[in-house]
mmCIF file of C-alpha atoms and ligand atoms in Angstrom:
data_model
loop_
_atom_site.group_PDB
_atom_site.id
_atom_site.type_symbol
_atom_site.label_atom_id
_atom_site.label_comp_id
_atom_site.label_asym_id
_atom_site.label_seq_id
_atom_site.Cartn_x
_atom_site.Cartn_y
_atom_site.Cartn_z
ATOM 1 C CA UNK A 1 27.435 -24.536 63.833
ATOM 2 C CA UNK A 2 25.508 -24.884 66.721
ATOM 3 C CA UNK A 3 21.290 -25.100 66.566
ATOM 4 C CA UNK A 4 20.019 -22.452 69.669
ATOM 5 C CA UNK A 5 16.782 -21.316 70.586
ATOM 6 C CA UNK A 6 13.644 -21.570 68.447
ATOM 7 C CA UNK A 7 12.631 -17.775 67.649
ATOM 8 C CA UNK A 8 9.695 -18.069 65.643
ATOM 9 C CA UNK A 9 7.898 -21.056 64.510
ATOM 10 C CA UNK A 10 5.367 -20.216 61.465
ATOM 11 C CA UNK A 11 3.072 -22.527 59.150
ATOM 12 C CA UNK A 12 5.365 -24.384 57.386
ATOM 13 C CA UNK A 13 8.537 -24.008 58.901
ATOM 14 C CA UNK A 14 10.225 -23.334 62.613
ATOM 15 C CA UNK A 15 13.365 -20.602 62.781
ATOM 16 C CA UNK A 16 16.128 -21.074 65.107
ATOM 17 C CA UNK A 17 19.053 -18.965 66.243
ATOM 18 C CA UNK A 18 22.560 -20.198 65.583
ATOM 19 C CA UNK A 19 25.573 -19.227 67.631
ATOM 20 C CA UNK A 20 26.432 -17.265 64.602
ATOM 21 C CA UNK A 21 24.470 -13.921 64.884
ATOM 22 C CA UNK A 22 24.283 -13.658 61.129
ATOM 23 C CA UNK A 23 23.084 -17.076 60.642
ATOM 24 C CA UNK A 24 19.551 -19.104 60.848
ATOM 25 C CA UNK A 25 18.379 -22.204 60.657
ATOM 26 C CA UNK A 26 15.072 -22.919 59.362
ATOM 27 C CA UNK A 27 13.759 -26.069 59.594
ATOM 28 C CA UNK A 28 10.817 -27.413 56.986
ATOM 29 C CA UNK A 29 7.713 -29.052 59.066
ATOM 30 C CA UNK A 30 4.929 -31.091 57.083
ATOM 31 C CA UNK A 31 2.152 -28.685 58.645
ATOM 32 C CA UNK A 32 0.159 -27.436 55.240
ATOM 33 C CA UNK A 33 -2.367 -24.473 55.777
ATOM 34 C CA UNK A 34 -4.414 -22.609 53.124
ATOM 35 C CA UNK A 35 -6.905 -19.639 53.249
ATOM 36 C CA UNK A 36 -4.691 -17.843 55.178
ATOM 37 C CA UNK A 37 -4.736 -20.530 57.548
ATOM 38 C CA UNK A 38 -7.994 -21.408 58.087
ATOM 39 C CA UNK A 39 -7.847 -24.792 56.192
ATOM 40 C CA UNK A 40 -5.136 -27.067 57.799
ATOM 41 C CA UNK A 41 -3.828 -29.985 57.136
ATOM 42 C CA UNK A 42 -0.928 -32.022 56.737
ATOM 43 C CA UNK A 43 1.219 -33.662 54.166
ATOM 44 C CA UNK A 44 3.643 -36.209 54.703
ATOM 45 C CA UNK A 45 7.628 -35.361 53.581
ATOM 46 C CA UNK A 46 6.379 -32.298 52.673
ATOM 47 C CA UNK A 47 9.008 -30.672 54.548
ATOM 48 C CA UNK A 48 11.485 -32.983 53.029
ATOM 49 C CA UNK A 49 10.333 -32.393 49.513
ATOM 50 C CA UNK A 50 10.530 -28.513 49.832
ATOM 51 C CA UNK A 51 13.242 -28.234 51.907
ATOM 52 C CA UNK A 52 15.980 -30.240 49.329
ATOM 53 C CA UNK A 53 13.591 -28.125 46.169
ATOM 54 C CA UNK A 54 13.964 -25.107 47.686
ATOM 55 C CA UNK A 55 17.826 -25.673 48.272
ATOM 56 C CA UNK A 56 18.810 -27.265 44.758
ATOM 57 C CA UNK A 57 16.644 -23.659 43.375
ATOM 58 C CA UNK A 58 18.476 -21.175 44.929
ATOM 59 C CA UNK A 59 21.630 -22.658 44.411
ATOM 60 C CA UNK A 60 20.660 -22.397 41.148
ATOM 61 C CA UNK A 61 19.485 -18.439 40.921
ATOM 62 C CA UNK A 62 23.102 -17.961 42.911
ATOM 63 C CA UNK A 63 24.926 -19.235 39.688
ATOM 64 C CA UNK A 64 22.618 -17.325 37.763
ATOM 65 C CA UNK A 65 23.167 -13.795 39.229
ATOM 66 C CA UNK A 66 20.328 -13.770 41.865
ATOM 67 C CA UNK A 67 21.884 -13.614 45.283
ATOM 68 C CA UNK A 68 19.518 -15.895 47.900
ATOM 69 C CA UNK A 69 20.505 -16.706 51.477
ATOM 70 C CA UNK A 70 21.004 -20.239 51.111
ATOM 71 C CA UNK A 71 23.805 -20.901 52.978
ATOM 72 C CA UNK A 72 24.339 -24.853 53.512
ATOM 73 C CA UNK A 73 21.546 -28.216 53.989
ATOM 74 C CA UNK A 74 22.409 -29.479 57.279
ATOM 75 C CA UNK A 75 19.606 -32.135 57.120
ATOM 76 C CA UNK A 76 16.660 -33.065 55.457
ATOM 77 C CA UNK A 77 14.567 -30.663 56.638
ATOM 78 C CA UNK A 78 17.005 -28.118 58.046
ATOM 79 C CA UNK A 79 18.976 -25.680 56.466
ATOM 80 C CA UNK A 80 21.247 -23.151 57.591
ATOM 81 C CA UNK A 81 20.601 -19.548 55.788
ATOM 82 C CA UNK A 82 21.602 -15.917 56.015
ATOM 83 C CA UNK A 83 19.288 -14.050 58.113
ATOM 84 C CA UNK A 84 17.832 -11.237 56.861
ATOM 85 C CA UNK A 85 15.130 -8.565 57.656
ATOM 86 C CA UNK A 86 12.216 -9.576 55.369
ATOM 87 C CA UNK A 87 10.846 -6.918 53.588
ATOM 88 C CA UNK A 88 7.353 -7.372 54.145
ATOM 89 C CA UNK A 89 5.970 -8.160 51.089
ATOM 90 C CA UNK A 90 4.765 -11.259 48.942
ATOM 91 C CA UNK A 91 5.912 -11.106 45.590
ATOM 92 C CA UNK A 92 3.727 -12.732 42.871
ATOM 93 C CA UNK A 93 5.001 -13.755 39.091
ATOM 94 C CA UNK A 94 2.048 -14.911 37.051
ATOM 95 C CA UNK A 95 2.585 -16.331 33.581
ATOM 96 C CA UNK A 96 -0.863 -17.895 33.273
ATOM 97 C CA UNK A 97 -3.976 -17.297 34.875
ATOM 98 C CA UNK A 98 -4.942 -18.615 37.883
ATOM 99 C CA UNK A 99 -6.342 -18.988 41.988
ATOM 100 C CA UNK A 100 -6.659 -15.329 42.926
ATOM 101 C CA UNK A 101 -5.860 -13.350 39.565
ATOM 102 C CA UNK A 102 -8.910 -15.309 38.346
ATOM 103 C CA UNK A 103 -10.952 -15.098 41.413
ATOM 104 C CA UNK A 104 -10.693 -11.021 41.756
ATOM 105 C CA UNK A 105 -11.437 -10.080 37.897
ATOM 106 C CA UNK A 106 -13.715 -13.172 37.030
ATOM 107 C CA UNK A 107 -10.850 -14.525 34.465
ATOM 108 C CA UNK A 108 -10.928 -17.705 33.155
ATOM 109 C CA UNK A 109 -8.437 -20.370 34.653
ATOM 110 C CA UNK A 110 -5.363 -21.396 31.863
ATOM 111 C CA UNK A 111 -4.975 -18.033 29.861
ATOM 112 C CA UNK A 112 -1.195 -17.459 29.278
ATOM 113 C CA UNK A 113 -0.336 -13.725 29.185
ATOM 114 C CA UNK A 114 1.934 -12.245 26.625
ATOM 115 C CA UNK A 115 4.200 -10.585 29.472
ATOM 116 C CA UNK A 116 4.232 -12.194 33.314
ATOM 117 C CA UNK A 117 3.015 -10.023 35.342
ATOM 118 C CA UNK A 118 4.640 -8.759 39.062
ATOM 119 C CA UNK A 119 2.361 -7.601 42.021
ATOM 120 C CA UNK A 120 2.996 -7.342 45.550
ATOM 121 C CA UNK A 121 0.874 -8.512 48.601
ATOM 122 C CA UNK A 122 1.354 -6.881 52.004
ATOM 123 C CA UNK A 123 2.373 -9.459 54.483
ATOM 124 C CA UNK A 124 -0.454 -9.096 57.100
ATOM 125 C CA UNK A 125 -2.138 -12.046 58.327
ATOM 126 C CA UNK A 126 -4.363 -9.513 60.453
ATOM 127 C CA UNK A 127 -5.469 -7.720 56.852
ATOM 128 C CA UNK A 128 -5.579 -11.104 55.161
ATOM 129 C CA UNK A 129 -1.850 -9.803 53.185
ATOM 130 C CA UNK A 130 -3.620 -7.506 50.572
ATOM 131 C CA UNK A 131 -2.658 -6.435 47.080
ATOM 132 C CA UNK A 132 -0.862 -3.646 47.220
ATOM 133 C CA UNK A 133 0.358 -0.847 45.026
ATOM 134 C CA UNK A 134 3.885 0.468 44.556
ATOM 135 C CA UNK A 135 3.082 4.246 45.554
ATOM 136 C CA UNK A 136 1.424 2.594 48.632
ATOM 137 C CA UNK A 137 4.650 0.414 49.540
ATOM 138 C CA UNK A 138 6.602 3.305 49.233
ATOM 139 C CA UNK A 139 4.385 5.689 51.018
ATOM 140 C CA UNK A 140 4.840 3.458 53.927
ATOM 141 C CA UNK A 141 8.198 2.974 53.921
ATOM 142 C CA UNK A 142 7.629 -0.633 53.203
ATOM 143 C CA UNK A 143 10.974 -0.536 50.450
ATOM 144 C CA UNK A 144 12.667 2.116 48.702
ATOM 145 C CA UNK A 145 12.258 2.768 44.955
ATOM 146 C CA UNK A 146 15.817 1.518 44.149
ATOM 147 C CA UNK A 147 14.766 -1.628 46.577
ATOM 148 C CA UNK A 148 11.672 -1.963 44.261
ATOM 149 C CA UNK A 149 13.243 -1.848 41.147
ATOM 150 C CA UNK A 150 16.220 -4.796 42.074
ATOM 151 C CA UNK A 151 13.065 -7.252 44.025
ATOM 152 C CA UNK A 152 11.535 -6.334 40.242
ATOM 153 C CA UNK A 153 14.194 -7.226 38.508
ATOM 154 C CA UNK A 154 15.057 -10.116 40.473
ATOM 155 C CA UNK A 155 11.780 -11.720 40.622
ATOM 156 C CA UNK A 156 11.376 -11.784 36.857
ATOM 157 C CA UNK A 157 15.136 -13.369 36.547
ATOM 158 C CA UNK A 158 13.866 -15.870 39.076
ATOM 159 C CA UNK A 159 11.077 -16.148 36.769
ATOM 160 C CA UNK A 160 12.623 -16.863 33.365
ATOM 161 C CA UNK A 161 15.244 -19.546 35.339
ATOM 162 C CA UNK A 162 12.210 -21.593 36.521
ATOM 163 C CA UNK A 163 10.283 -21.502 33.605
ATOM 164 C CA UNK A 164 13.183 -23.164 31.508
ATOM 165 C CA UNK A 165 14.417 -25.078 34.152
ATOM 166 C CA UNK A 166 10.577 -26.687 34.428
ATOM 167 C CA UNK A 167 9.710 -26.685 31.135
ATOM 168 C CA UNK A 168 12.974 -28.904 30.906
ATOM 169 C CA UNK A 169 11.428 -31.276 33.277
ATOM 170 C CA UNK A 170 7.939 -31.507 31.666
ATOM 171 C CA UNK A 171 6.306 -29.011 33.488
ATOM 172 C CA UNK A 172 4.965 -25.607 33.114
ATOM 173 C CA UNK A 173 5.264 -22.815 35.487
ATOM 174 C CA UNK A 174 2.145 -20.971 36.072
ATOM 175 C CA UNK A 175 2.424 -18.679 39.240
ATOM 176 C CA UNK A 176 4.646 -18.411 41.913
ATOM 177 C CA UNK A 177 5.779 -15.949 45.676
ATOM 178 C CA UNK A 178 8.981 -14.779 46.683
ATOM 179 C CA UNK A 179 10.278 -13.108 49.571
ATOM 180 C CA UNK A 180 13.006 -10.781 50.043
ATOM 181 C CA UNK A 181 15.199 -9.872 52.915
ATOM 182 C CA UNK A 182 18.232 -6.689 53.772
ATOM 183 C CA UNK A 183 21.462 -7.944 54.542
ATOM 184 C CA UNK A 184 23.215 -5.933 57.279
ATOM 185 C CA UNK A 185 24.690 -4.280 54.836
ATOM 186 C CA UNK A 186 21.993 -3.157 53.077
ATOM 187 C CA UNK A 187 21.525 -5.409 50.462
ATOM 188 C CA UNK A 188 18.553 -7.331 49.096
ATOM 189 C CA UNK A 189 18.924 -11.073 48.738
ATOM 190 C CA UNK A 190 16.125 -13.885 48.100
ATOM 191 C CA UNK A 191 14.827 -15.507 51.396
ATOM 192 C CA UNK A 192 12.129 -17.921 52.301
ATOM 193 C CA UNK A 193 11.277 -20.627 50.123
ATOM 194 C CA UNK A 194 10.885 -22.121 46.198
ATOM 195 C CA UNK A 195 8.638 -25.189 46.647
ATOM 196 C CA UNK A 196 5.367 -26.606 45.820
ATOM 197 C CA UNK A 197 3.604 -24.821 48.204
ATOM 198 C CA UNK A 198 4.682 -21.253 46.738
ATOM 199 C CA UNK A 199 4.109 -22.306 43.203
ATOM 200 C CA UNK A 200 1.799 -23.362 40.771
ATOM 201 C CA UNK A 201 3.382 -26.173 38.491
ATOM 202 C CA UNK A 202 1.126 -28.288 36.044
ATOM 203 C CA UNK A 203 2.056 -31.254 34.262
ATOM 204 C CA UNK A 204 2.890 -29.858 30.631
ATOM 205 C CA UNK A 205 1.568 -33.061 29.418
ATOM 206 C CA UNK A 206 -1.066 -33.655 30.561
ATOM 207 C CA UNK A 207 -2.207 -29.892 32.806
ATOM 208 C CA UNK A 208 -2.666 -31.928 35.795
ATOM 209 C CA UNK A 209 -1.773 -30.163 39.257
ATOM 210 C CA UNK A 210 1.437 -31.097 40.519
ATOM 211 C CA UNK A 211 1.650 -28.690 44.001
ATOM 212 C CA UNK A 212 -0.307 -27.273 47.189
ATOM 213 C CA UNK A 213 -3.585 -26.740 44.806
ATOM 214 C CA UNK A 214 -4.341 -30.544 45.073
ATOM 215 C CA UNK A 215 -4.748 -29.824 49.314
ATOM 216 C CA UNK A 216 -6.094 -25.983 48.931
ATOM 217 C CA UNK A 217 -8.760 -27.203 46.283
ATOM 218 C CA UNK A 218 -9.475 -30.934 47.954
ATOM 219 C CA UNK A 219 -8.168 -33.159 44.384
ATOM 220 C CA UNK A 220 -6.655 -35.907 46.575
ATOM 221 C CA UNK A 221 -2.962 -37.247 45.768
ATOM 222 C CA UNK A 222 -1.138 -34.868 47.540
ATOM 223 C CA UNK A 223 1.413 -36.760 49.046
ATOM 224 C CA UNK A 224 2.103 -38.346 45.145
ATOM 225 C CA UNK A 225 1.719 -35.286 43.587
ATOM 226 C CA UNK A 226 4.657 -33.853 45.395
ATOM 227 C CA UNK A 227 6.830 -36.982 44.923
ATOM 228 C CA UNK A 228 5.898 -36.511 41.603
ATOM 229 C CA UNK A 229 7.558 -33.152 41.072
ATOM 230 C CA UNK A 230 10.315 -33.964 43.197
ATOM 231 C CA UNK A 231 11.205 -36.769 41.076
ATOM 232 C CA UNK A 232 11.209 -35.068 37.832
ATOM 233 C CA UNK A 233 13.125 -31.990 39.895
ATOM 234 C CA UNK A 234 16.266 -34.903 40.190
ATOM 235 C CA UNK A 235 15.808 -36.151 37.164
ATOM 236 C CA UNK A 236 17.058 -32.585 35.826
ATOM 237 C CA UNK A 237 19.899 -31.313 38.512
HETATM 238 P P1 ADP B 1 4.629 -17.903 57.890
HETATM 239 O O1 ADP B 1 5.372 -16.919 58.725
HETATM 240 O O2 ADP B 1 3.915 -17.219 56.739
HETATM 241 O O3 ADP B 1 3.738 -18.805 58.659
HETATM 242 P P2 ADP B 1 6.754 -19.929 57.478
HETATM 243 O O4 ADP B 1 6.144 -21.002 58.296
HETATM 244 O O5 ADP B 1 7.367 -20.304 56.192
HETATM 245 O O6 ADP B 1 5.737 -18.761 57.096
HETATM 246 O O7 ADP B 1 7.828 -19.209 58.408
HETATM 247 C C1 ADP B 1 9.076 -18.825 57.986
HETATM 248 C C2 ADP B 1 9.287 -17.363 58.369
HETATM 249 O O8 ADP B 1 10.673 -17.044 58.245
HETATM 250 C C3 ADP B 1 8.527 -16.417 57.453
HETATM 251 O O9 ADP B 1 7.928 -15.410 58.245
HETATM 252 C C4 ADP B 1 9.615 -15.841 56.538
HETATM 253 O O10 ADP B 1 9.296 -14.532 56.116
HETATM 254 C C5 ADP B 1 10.823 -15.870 57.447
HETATM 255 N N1 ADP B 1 12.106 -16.007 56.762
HETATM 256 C C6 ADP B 1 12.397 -16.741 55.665
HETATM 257 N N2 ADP B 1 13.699 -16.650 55.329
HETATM 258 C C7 ADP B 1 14.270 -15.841 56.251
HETATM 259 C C8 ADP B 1 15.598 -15.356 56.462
HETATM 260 N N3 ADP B 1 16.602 -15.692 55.650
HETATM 261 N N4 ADP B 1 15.815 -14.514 57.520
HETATM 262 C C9 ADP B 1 14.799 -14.156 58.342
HETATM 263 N N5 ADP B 1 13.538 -14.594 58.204
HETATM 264 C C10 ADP B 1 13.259 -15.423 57.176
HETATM 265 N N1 UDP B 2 1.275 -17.892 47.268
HETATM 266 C C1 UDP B 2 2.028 -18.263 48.374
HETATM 267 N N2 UDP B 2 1.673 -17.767 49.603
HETATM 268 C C2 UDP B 2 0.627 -16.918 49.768
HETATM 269 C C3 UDP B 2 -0.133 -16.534 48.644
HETATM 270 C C4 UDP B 2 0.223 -17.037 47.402
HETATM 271 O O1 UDP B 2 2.987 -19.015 48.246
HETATM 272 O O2 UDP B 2 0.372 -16.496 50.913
HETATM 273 C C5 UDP B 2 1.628 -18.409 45.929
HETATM 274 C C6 UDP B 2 0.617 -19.442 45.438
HETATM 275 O O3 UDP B 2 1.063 -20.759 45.743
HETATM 276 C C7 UDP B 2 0.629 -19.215 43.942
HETATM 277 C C8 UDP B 2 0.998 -17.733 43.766
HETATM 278 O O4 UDP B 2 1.586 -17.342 45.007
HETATM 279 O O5 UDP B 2 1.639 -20.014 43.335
HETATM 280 C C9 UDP B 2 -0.171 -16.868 43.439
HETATM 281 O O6 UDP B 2 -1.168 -17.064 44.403
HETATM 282 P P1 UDP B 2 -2.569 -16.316 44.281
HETATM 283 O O7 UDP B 2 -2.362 -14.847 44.415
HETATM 284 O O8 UDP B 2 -3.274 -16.778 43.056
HETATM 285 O O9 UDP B 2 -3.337 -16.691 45.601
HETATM 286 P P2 UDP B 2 -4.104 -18.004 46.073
HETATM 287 O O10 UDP B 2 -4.921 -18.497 44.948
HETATM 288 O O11 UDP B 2 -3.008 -18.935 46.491
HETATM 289 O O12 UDP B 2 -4.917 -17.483 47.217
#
């Protein structure tokens, strides 16, 4: 497999071409941004950390009936994946309250709800990615309903696999993005990432913060906090 020109690079990660048409290669930087990017920062073997999480996940959701475009790690921070057209939407799983859910209602912080909730964010950085309805995302062609209904059903599979895999692991799952991309033929797959910057993941034990919150919200131990969950991630594969 041969590495060819850069095509995009984004916050956290750069996107090559392959010499296979079908194929990518994304490779994880250590770059961290928040507020749609007007905090930045940067977190050492981050890229590492999410790269390998992200990886060991998906292989994962495969075996359990989600399909994701992890194709192979080539490196530490580089890993070869199916590319895909992203369907451009952030979708959001929320078990407990917390960050935005609390922000826009005036919530409190730590309520788990009796069902997770699903909601979808328009990819936008120009519009800030709003919250956005399913009549709207369907009024403007963002998906179809079928489309809808599988990147439903999906996200709530990914959902109940992470909560037992973290519980396992001493740690509770609280809210977490996805992204999904069309195949050439038509078929929705997983894409992007699983890591501590796209989830919310507190100690069980003891609630403490144990992903990108600790840099969005200034607690300090960043770097730790991400060995942290790494470490207990290995200590359950
Ligand atoms: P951002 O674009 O938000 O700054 P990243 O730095 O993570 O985010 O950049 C990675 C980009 O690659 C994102 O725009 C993401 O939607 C896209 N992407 C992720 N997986 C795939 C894939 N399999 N095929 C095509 N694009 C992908
Ligand atoms: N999230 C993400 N990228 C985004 C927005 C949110 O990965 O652009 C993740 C975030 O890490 C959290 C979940 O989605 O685990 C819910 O985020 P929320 O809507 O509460 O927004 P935030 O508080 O991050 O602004």
């Amino acid at each position: 497999m041969q590495k060819l020109e850069q095509l995009y690079e984004g916050k956290a990660k750069k996107v090559f071409a392959t010499d296979d048409p079908a194929l990518l290669i994304v490779q994880y930087k250590d770059d961290a941004t928040a507020f749609n990017g007007k905090k930045k920062g940067t977190i050492a073997g981050k890229g590492v950390i999410n790269n390998q999480m992200s990886n060991a996940l998906m292989r994962r959701l495969a075996a359990a009936g989600v399909p994701t475009h992890f194709v192979a790690e080539l490196s530490e921070r580089e890993t070869l994946v199916k590319k895909v057209g992203i369907v451009p939407l952030e979708v959001i799983v929320r078990n407990i309250s917390a960050g935005s859910f609390c922000k826009r209602y005036g919530f409190a912080e730590g309520v788990r709800f009796a069902q997770p909730t699903v909601e979808y964010s328009y990819k936008n950085d120009a519009l800030n990615d709003p919250l956005i309805c399913l009549p709207h995302i369907l009024a403007m062609g963002l998906a179809t309903a079928e489309e809808m209904a599988l990147i439903r059903d999906y996200a709530l599979k990914v959902n109940a696999f992470l909560c037992d895999f973290w519980r396992d692991a001493g740690v509770t799952l609280v809210d977490f993005k996805l992204e999904f991309g069309r195949t050439p033929d038509g078929s929705i797959i997983l894409a992007d990432e699983i890591s501590p910057d796209t989830c919310r993941l507190w100690d069980s034990a003891t609630g403490e913060r144990l992903d990108k919150d600790r840099f969005r919200l200034d607690l300090g131990g960043v770097e730790g906090a991400y060995a942290e969950i790494m470490r207990r991630l290995k200590d359950h594969v």
